Amino acid sequence: AKKQGRNGYRFFEHNMNTDVHLQMQLQQDLRQAIHRNELVLHYQPKLVAPDGPMTGLEALLRWQSPKHGWLTPDRFLPLAESSGLIVPIGNWVINEACRQMKAWYQQGHCDWSVAVNLSAVQLEHASLVEVVRTALAQHELAPSHLVLEITESTAMRDAEASLKVLNQLSALGVSISIDDFGTGYSSLLYLKRLPANELKIDRGFITELAQGNDDEAIIQAIIALGKTLGMKIVAEGVETPEQQELLTRLGCNTLQGYLLGKPAPADVLPGTTAQSSPD
Ligand code: C2E
Ligand code: CA
Ligand code: CA
Ligand code: CA
């Protein structure tokens, strides 16, 4: 590309510069995002199949940046993870989700739980257990109202260390959910040792689910495995009535997906009212 002449070279260099520059800008702005109140949680319901009650909601992070617009996690999570910013951001998420869950509890939703996603960097950070304990105490929230979602690959990054932290979290009384199940490489022996209460079947198996295809057989096997280990089974990414019907028939007890409810701010969720933070 360098020999393409002056203009071609400059064009190439210019693109590279803007990309690096944009990443640096993003990182700088993300650093400010917490105290500038630019981070927002949306919540997506988990419902008991087929049209049963809502058992809980998953908190999904959004960044409302005045400069970069409305960003979903794919745009800033990798940066947050590589820079370490995911630790303070993740602490904010845990605290904010507990605050909102307490507000729902006080509105009479005493049987709901709120689920928070954790990155590997958070799981490996020494303060995590204390952060969770403090957030629960500060909001006077019983630990049974908090679920921590950890992907199979996150847990496997340092399997023994993860097990230790997850056991400590479990001892606090919070629930552990294995997210994106079926996409990682955990052994059955490891899975058996994990103090997990919930198993979420990865959306990849749901997308092309049809009666009699491979995905149906795999889902059947995951459900049987999860039930043997005493776990609640959640299917994520349910988009069609056909998927919902088949999953229900296969014995999957909790469903999540656009068909049942898209992620939304707390104040627009049906049957809820948000309570904004005191500031
Ligand atoms: P995830 O935990 O697997 O969350 C599910 C993702 O699928 C969400 O994307 C959700 O909006 C989307 N989704 C839900 N139902 C459907 C459906 O029916 N069809 C389709 N096509 N998509 C559906 P989102 O919110 O963009 O989050 C992406 C990922 O970012 C999450 O995947 C999670 O791994 C991560 N994430 C989100 N919030 C946090 C957070 O607070 N902390 C950390 N560490 N990670 C987070
Ligand atoms: Ca999740
Ligand atoms: Ca997932
Ligand atoms: Ca995922």
Coordinates of C-alpha atoms and ligand atoms in Angstrom, one line a residue:
A1 CA 0.0 0.0 0.0
K2 CA 3.0 2.3 0.7
K3 CA 4.0 2.3 -3.0
Q4 CA 0.6 3.3 -4.3
G5 CA 1.7 6.9 -4.5
R6 CA 1.4 9.9 -2.3
N7 CA -2.4 10.0 -2.2
G8 CA -2.9 6.3 -1.5
Y9 CA -0.3 6.4 1.3
R10 CA -1.8 9.4 2.9
F11 CA -5.3 7.9 2.7
F12 CA -4.1 4.7 4.5
E13 CA -2.3 6.7 7.2
H14 CA -5.3 9.0 7.7
N15 CA -7.7 6.0 8.3
M16 CA -5.3 4.4 10.7
N17 CA -4.9 7.6 12.6
T18 CA -8.6 8.2 13.0
D19 CA -9.2 4.7 14.2
V20 CA -6.5 4.8 16.9
H21 CA -7.6 8.3 17.7
L22 CA -11.3 7.2 18.0
Q23 CA -10.3 4.4 20.4
M24 CA -8.3 6.7 22.5
Q25 CA -11.2 9.2 22.6
L26 CA -13.6 6.5 23.5
Q27 CA -11.4 5.3 26.3
Q28 CA -11.0 8.8 27.7
D29 CA -14.7 9.5 27.5
L30 CA -15.6 6.1 29.0
R31 CA -13.4 6.9 32.0
Q32 CA -15.7 9.9 32.7
A33 CA -18.9 8.1 31.9
I34 CA -19.7 6.9 35.4
H35 CA -19.6 10.2 37.2
R36 CA -21.1 12.0 34.3
N37 CA -24.1 9.7 34.7
E38 CA -23.9 8.5 31.1
L39 CA -24.2 4.8 31.9
V40 CA -27.7 3.3 31.9
L41 CA -29.1 -0.2 32.6
H42 CA -31.8 -1.7 30.5
Y43 CA -33.6 -4.7 31.8
Q44 CA -34.9 -7.8 29.9
P45 CA -37.5 -10.1 31.5
K46 CA -37.0 -13.8 32.2
L47 CA -40.4 -15.5 32.2
V48 CA -41.6 -18.9 33.3
A49 CA -42.7 -20.8 30.2
P50 CA -45.1 -20.6 28.4
D51 CA -47.1 -17.6 29.8
G52 CA -46.2 -17.8 33.4
P53 CA -45.0 -14.9 35.6
M54 CA -41.8 -12.9 35.4
T55 CA -39.2 -14.4 37.7
G56 CA -36.5 -11.9 37.1
L57 CA -34.8 -9.4 34.8
E58 CA -31.3 -9.3 33.3
A59 CA -29.5 -5.9 33.5
L60 CA -27.9 -5.0 30.2
L61 CA -25.5 -2.0 30.1
R62 CA -25.9 0.9 27.7
W63 CA -23.7 4.0 27.3
Q64 CA -25.5 7.2 26.4
S65 CA -22.6 9.3 25.3
P66 CA -23.2 13.0 24.3
K67 CA -20.3 12.6 21.8
H68 CA -20.6 9.1 20.5
G69 CA -24.3 8.5 20.8
W70 CA -26.2 5.6 22.2
L71 CA -23.8 2.6 22.5
T72 CA -24.5 -1.1 23.2
P73 CA -21.8 -3.2 24.9
D74 CA -20.2 -4.5 21.7
R75 CA -19.0 -1.0 21.1
F76 CA -17.3 -0.4 24.4
L77 CA -17.0 -3.6 26.4
P78 CA -13.8 -4.8 24.7
L79 CA -12.2 -1.4 25.4
A80 CA -13.5 -1.4 29.0
E81 CA -12.0 -4.9 29.5
S82 CA -8.6 -4.2 28.0
S83 CA -8.2 -0.9 29.9
G84 CA -9.4 -2.3 33.2
L85 CA -12.2 0.3 33.3
I86 CA -14.7 -2.7 33.5
V87 CA -13.9 -2.9 37.2
P88 CA -15.3 0.5 38.2
I89 CA -18.0 0.2 35.6
G90 CA -18.9 -3.3 36.7
N91 CA -19.1 -2.1 40.3
W92 CA -21.5 0.6 39.2
V93 CA -23.6 -2.0 37.4
I94 CA -23.8 -4.2 40.5
N95 CA -24.7 -1.3 42.7
E96 CA -27.3 0.2 40.3
A97 CA -28.9 -3.2 39.7
C98 CA -29.2 -3.8 43.5
R99 CA -30.7 -0.3 43.9
Q100 CA -33.3 -0.9 41.2
M101 CA -34.1 -4.4 42.6
K102 CA -34.7 -2.9 46.0
A103 CA -37.1 -0.3 44.5
W104 CA -39.0 -3.1 42.7
Y105 CA -39.1 -5.1 45.9
Q106 CA -40.6 -2.1 47.7
Q107 CA -43.2 -1.9 44.9
G108 CA -44.3 -5.4 45.8
H109 CA -42.2 -7.5 43.4
C110 CA -40.9 -9.6 46.2
D111 CA -40.2 -12.7 44.1
W112 CA -38.1 -11.1 41.4
S113 CA -34.4 -11.3 41.0
V114 CA -32.0 -9.1 39.0
A115 CA -29.2 -10.6 37.0
V116 CA -25.9 -8.9 36.4
N117 CA -23.3 -10.0 33.8
L118 CA -19.7 -10.3 34.9
S119 CA -16.5 -10.2 32.8
A120 CA -13.5 -12.3 33.4
V121 CA -11.5 -9.2 34.5
Q122 CA -14.1 -8.6 37.3
L123 CA -14.1 -12.2 38.4
E124 CA -10.3 -12.1 38.6
H125 CA -10.3 -8.8 40.6
A126 CA -9.7 -9.3 44.3
S127 CA -12.5 -6.9 45.4
L128 CA -15.5 -8.6 43.7
V129 CA -16.8 -10.5 46.7
E130 CA -16.6 -7.4 48.9
V131 CA -18.2 -5.2 46.3
V132 CA -21.2 -7.6 46.0
R133 CA -21.5 -7.9 49.8
T134 CA -21.4 -4.1 50.2
A135 CA -24.0 -3.4 47.5
L136 CA -26.4 -5.9 49.1
A137 CA -25.9 -4.4 52.5
Q138 CA -26.1 -0.8 51.4
H139 CA -29.5 -1.4 49.7
E140 CA -30.7 -3.9 52.4
L141 CA -31.3 -6.4 49.7
A142 CA -31.5 -10.2 50.4
P143 CA -28.8 -12.0 48.4
S144 CA -31.5 -14.3 46.9
H145 CA -32.5 -11.3 44.7
L146 CA -29.2 -11.1 42.9
V147 CA -28.0 -13.4 40.1
L148 CA -24.5 -13.2 38.7
E149 CA -24.2 -14.4 35.1
I150 CA -20.8 -15.7 34.1
T151 CA -20.1 -17.2 30.7
E152 CA -18.6 -20.6 30.4
S153 CA -15.5 -19.2 28.8
T154 CA -15.1 -16.5 31.6
A155 CA -15.1 -19.2 34.2
M156 CA -12.7 -21.3 32.2
R157 CA -10.0 -18.6 31.9
D158 CA -8.7 -19.6 35.2
A159 CA -10.9 -22.5 36.2
E160 CA -9.6 -23.1 39.7
A161 CA -9.5 -19.4 40.7
S162 CA -13.0 -18.9 39.3
L163 CA -14.3 -21.8 41.3
K164 CA -12.9 -20.3 44.5
V165 CA -14.5 -16.9 43.9
L166 CA -17.8 -18.4 42.8
N167 CA -17.9 -20.5 45.9
Q168 CA -17.4 -17.4 48.0
L169 CA -20.2 -15.6 46.1
S170 CA -22.5 -18.6 46.4
A171 CA -21.8 -18.6 50.2
L172 CA -23.0 -15.1 50.4
G173 CA -26.4 -16.4 49.1
V174 CA -26.4 -14.9 45.6
S175 CA -27.3 -17.2 42.6
I176 CA -24.8 -18.1 39.9
S177 CA -25.9 -18.5 36.3
I178 CA -23.8 -20.1 33.5
D179 CA -24.3 -17.8 30.5
D180 CA -23.9 -18.8 26.8
F181 CA -23.8 -22.4 27.8
G182 CA -22.7 -24.8 25.0
T183 CA -20.2 -22.3 23.5
G184 CA -17.2 -22.9 25.9
Y185 CA -15.0 -25.8 26.8
S186 CA -15.9 -26.7 30.3
S187 CA -15.7 -30.3 31.2
L188 CA -18.7 -32.1 32.8
L189 CA -16.5 -32.6 35.8
Y190 CA -15.9 -28.9 36.1
L191 CA -19.6 -28.1 35.6
K192 CA -20.4 -30.5 38.4
R193 CA -18.1 -28.6 40.8
L194 CA -19.5 -25.2 39.9
P195 CA -21.9 -23.8 42.5
A196 CA -24.3 -22.7 39.8
N197 CA -28.1 -22.5 40.1
E198 CA -28.9 -21.7 36.5
L199 CA -27.8 -22.6 33.1
K200 CA -28.6 -20.4 30.1
I201 CA -28.7 -22.2 26.7
D202 CA -26.8 -20.0 24.2
R203 CA -28.9 -18.2 21.6
G204 CA -26.9 -19.9 18.9
F205 CA -28.8 -23.2 19.6
I206 CA -32.2 -21.4 19.7
T207 CA -31.9 -19.4 16.4
E208 CA -32.2 -22.3 14.0
L209 CA -34.2 -24.5 16.4
A210 CA -36.7 -26.6 14.6
Q211 CA -38.3 -29.9 15.5
G212 CA -36.1 -32.9 14.6
N213 CA -32.9 -30.9 13.8
D214 CA -29.6 -31.2 15.6
D215 CA -30.3 -28.1 17.7
E216 CA -33.3 -29.8 19.2
A217 CA -31.2 -32.9 20.2
I218 CA -28.5 -30.7 21.7
I219 CA -31.0 -28.6 23.7
Q220 CA -32.6 -31.8 24.9
A221 CA -29.2 -33.0 26.1
I222 CA -28.4 -29.7 27.8
I223 CA -31.8 -29.7 29.6
A224 CA -31.3 -33.2 30.8
L225 CA -27.8 -32.4 32.0
G226 CA -28.9 -29.2 33.8
K227 CA -31.7 -30.9 35.5
T228 CA -29.5 -33.7 36.6
L229 CA -27.2 -31.1 38.2
G230 CA -30.3 -29.5 39.8
M231 CA -30.1 -26.3 37.8
K232 CA -32.8 -24.0 36.4
I233 CA -32.7 -24.0 32.6
V234 CA -33.1 -20.7 30.8
A235 CA -33.3 -20.3 27.0
E236 CA -32.1 -17.0 25.7
G237 CA -32.8 -15.3 22.3
V238 CA -36.4 -16.7 21.9
E239 CA -37.8 -14.8 18.9
T240 CA -40.6 -16.9 17.5
P241 CA -43.8 -18.7 18.9
E242 CA -42.5 -21.9 17.3
Q243 CA -39.2 -21.7 19.3
Q244 CA -41.2 -20.9 22.5
E245 CA -43.5 -23.9 21.9
L246 CA -40.8 -26.3 21.2
L247 CA -38.7 -25.2 24.2
T248 CA -41.6 -25.5 26.5
R249 CA -42.3 -29.0 25.2
L250 CA -38.7 -29.9 25.8
G251 CA -39.1 -28.9 29.4
C252 CA -37.1 -25.6 29.4
N253 CA -38.7 -23.8 32.4
T254 CA -37.7 -20.2 31.8
L255 CA -37.5 -18.2 28.6
Q256 CA -35.9 -14.9 27.5
G257 CA -35.9 -13.2 24.2
Y258 CA -37.4 -10.5 21.9
L259 CA -40.7 -12.5 21.7
L260 CA -41.2 -12.2 25.4
G261 CA -39.7 -8.8 26.0
K262 CA -36.9 -6.6 24.7
P263 CA -34.4 -4.9 27.0
A264 CA -35.9 -1.6 28.2
P265 CA -35.3 1.1 30.8
A266 CA -36.8 0.3 34.2
D267 CA -39.5 2.9 33.9
V268 CA -41.0 1.5 30.7
L269 CA -41.2 -2.1 31.8
P270 CA -44.8 -3.3 32.2
G271 CA -45.8 -3.4 35.9
T272 CA -42.9 -1.4 37.2
T273 CA -41.9 2.1 38.1
A274 CA -38.4 3.3 38.1
Q275 CA -36.9 5.1 41.0
S276 CA -34.1 7.4 40.0
S277 CA -31.0 7.7 42.1
P278 CA -30.9 10.4 44.8
D279 CA -28.7 13.1 43.1
Ligands
C2E1 P1 -25.6 -11.7 26.9 O1 -25.4 -11.7 28.4 O2 -25.6 -13.0 26.3 O3 -26.9 -10.9 26.7 C1 -27.9 -11.2 25.7 C2 -27.7 -10.3 24.5 O4 -28.7 -10.6 23.5 C3 -28.1 -8.8 24.8 O5 -27.3 -8.0 24.0 C4 -29.6 -8.7 24.5 O6 -30.0 -7.4 24.2 C5 -29.6 -9.6 23.3 N1 -30.9 -10.3 23.1 C6 -31.8 -10.6 24.0 N2 -32.9 -11.2 23.4 C7 -32.6 -11.4 22.1 C8 -33.3 -12.0 21.0 O7 -34.4 -12.5 21.1 N3 -32.6 -11.9 19.8 C9 -31.4 -11.3 19.6 N4 -30.9 -11.3 18.4 N5 -30.7 -10.8 20.7 C10 -31.3 -10.8 21.9 P2 -26.6 -6.7 24.5 O8 -27.5 -6.0 25.5 O9 -26.1 -5.9 23.4 O10 -25.4 -7.3 25.4 C11 -24.4 -8.0 24.7 C12 -23.4 -8.7 25.7 O11 -22.7 -7.7 26.5 C13 -24.1 -9.5 26.8 O12 -24.5 -10.8 26.2 C14 -23.1 -9.5 27.9 O13 -22.2 -10.6 27.6 C15 -22.5 -8.2 27.7 N6 -23.0 -7.3 28.8 C16 -24.1 -6.6 28.8 N7 -24.2 -5.8 29.9 C17 -23.1 -6.1 30.6 C18 -22.6 -5.6 31.9 O14 -23.2 -4.8 32.6 N8 -21.4 -6.1 32.3 C19 -20.7 -7.0 31.6 N9 -19.5 -7.4 32.0 N10 -21.1 -7.4 30.4 C20 -22.3 -7.0 29.9
CA2 CA -26.2 -12.7 30.1
CA3 CA -26.1 -15.1 26.9
CA4 CA -23.7 -13.7 24.6

